[in-house]
Short mmCIF file of C-alpha atoms in Angstrom, two decimals:
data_model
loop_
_atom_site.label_atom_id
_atom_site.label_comp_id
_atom_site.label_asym_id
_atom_site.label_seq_id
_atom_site.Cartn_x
_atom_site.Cartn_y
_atom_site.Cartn_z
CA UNK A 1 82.57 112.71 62.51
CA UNK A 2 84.03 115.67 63.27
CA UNK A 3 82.43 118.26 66.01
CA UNK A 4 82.58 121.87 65.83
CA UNK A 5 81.52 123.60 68.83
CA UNK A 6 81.66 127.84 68.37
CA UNK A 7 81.89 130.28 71.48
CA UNK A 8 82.76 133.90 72.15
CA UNK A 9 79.80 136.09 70.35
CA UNK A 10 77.59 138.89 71.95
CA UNK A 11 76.64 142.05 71.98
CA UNK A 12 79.12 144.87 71.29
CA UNK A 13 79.51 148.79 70.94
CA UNK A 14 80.44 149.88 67.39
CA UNK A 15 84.22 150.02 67.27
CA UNK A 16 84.51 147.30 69.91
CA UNK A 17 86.08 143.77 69.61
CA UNK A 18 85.45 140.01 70.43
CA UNK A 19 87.22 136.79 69.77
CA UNK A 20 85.66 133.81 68.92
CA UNK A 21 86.29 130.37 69.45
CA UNK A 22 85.73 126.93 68.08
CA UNK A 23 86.98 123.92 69.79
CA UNK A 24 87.26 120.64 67.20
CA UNK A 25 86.45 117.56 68.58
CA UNK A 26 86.88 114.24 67.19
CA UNK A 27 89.74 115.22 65.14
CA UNK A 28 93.40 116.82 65.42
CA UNK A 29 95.08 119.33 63.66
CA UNK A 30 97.84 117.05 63.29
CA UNK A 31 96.37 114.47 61.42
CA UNK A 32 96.18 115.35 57.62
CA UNK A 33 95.62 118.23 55.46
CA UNK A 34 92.66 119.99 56.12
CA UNK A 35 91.18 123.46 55.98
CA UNK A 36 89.57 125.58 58.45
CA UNK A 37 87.23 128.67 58.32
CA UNK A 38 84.98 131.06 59.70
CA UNK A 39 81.02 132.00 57.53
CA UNK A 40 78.66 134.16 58.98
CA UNK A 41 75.17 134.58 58.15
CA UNK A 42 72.82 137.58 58.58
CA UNK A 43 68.66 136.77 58.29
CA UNK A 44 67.81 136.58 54.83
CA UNK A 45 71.00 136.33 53.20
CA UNK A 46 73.17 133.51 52.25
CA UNK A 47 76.28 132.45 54.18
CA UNK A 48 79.17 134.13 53.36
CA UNK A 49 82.85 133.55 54.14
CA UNK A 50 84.68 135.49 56.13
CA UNK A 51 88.11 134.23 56.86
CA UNK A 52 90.20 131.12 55.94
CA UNK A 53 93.16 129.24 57.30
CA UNK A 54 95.00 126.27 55.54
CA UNK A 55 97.06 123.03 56.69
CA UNK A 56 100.00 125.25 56.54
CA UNK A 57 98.69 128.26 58.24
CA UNK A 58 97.90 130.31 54.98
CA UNK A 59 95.03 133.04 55.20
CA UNK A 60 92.73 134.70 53.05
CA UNK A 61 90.23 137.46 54.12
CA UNK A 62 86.69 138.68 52.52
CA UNK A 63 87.37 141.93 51.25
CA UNK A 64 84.89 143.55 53.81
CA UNK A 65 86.68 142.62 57.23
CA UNK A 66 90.38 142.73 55.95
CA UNK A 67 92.41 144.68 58.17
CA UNK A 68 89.99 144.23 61.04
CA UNK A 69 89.74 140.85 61.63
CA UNK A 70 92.06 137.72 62.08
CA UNK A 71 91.96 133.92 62.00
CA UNK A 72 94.28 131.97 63.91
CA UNK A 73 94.67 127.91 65.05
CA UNK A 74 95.85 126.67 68.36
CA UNK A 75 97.44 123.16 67.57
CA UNK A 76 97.71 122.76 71.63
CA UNK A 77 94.29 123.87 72.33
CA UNK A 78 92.23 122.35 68.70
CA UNK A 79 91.25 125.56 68.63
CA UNK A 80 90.09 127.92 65.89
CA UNK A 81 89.71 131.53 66.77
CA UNK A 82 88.67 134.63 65.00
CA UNK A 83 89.65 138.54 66.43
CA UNK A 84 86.91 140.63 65.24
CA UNK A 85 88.12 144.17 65.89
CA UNK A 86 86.51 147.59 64.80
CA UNK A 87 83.58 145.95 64.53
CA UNK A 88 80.69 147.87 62.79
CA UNK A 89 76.87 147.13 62.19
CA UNK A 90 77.25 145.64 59.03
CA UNK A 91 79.10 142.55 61.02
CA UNK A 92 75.78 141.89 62.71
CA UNK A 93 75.39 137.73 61.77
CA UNK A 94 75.71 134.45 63.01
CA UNK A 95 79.04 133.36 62.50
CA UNK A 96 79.88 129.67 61.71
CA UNK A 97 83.20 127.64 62.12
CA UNK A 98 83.78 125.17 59.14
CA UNK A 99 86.24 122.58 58.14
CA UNK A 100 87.31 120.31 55.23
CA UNK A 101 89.99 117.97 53.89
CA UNK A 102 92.60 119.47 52.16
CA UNK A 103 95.75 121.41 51.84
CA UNK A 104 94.78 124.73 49.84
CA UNK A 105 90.96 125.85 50.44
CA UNK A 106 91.34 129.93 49.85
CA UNK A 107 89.51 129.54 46.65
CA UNK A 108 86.75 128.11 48.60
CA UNK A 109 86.46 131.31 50.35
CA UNK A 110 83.06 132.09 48.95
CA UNK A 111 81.98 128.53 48.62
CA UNK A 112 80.39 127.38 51.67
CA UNK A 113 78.45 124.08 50.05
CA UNK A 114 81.91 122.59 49.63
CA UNK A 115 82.87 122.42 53.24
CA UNK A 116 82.10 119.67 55.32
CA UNK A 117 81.77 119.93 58.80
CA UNK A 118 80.08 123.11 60.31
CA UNK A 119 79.35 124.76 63.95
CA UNK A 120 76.09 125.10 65.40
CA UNK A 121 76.76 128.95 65.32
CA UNK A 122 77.38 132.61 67.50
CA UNK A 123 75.23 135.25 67.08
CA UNK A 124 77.37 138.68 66.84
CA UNK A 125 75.10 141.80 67.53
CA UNK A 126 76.97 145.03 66.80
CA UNK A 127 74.86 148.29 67.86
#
């Protein structure tokens, strides 16, 4: 199966940045079509999604971090990333990388039971 391993949160100063990581194992960008994407999940709410990339490098933001954050894939590296700039408290959550088969997967934006493979999860603490 595929492995999703997340890195990069912490603790940051309103108006400050980070970039996370998630390193896919078990699998290559190259192979097929497939989708990629970042959640995040504060306690007591459900997971929402945050930011999506597609096979071809298409992107599609949540309305609330457009602007201020960006997703990006390193075919060298397997590598998922997400900028997170001007953060602000609301961002507080876990965030989680996710993954799927498929070419198109922006409508899925908001859908996070129909994606497959998921992270373990960094916590993001913005104070």
């Amino acid at each position: 199966d595929v492995q999703l391993v997340e890195s990069g949160g912490g603790s940051v100063q309103v108006g400050g940045s980070l970039r996370l990581s998630c390193v896919v194992a078990r699998y290559r960008f190259y192979n097929a079509d497939h989708c990629m994407g970042w959640f995040r999940q504060a306690p007591g709410r459900g997971r929402d999604g945050v930011a999506i990339i597609d096979s071809d490098g298409s992107t599609r933001y949540a309305e609330s971090v457009k602007g201020r954050f960006t997703i990006s894939k390193d075919y060298a590296k397997n590598t998922l990333y997400l900028q997170l700039n001007s953060l602000k408290p609301k961002d507080t959550s876990t965030y989680y990388c996710a993954a799927r088969s498929g070419g198109y997967c922006g409508y899925l934006l908001q859908t996070s039971a129909a994606w497959s493979y998921w992270g373990q999860g960094t916590q993001v603490t913005v104070s």
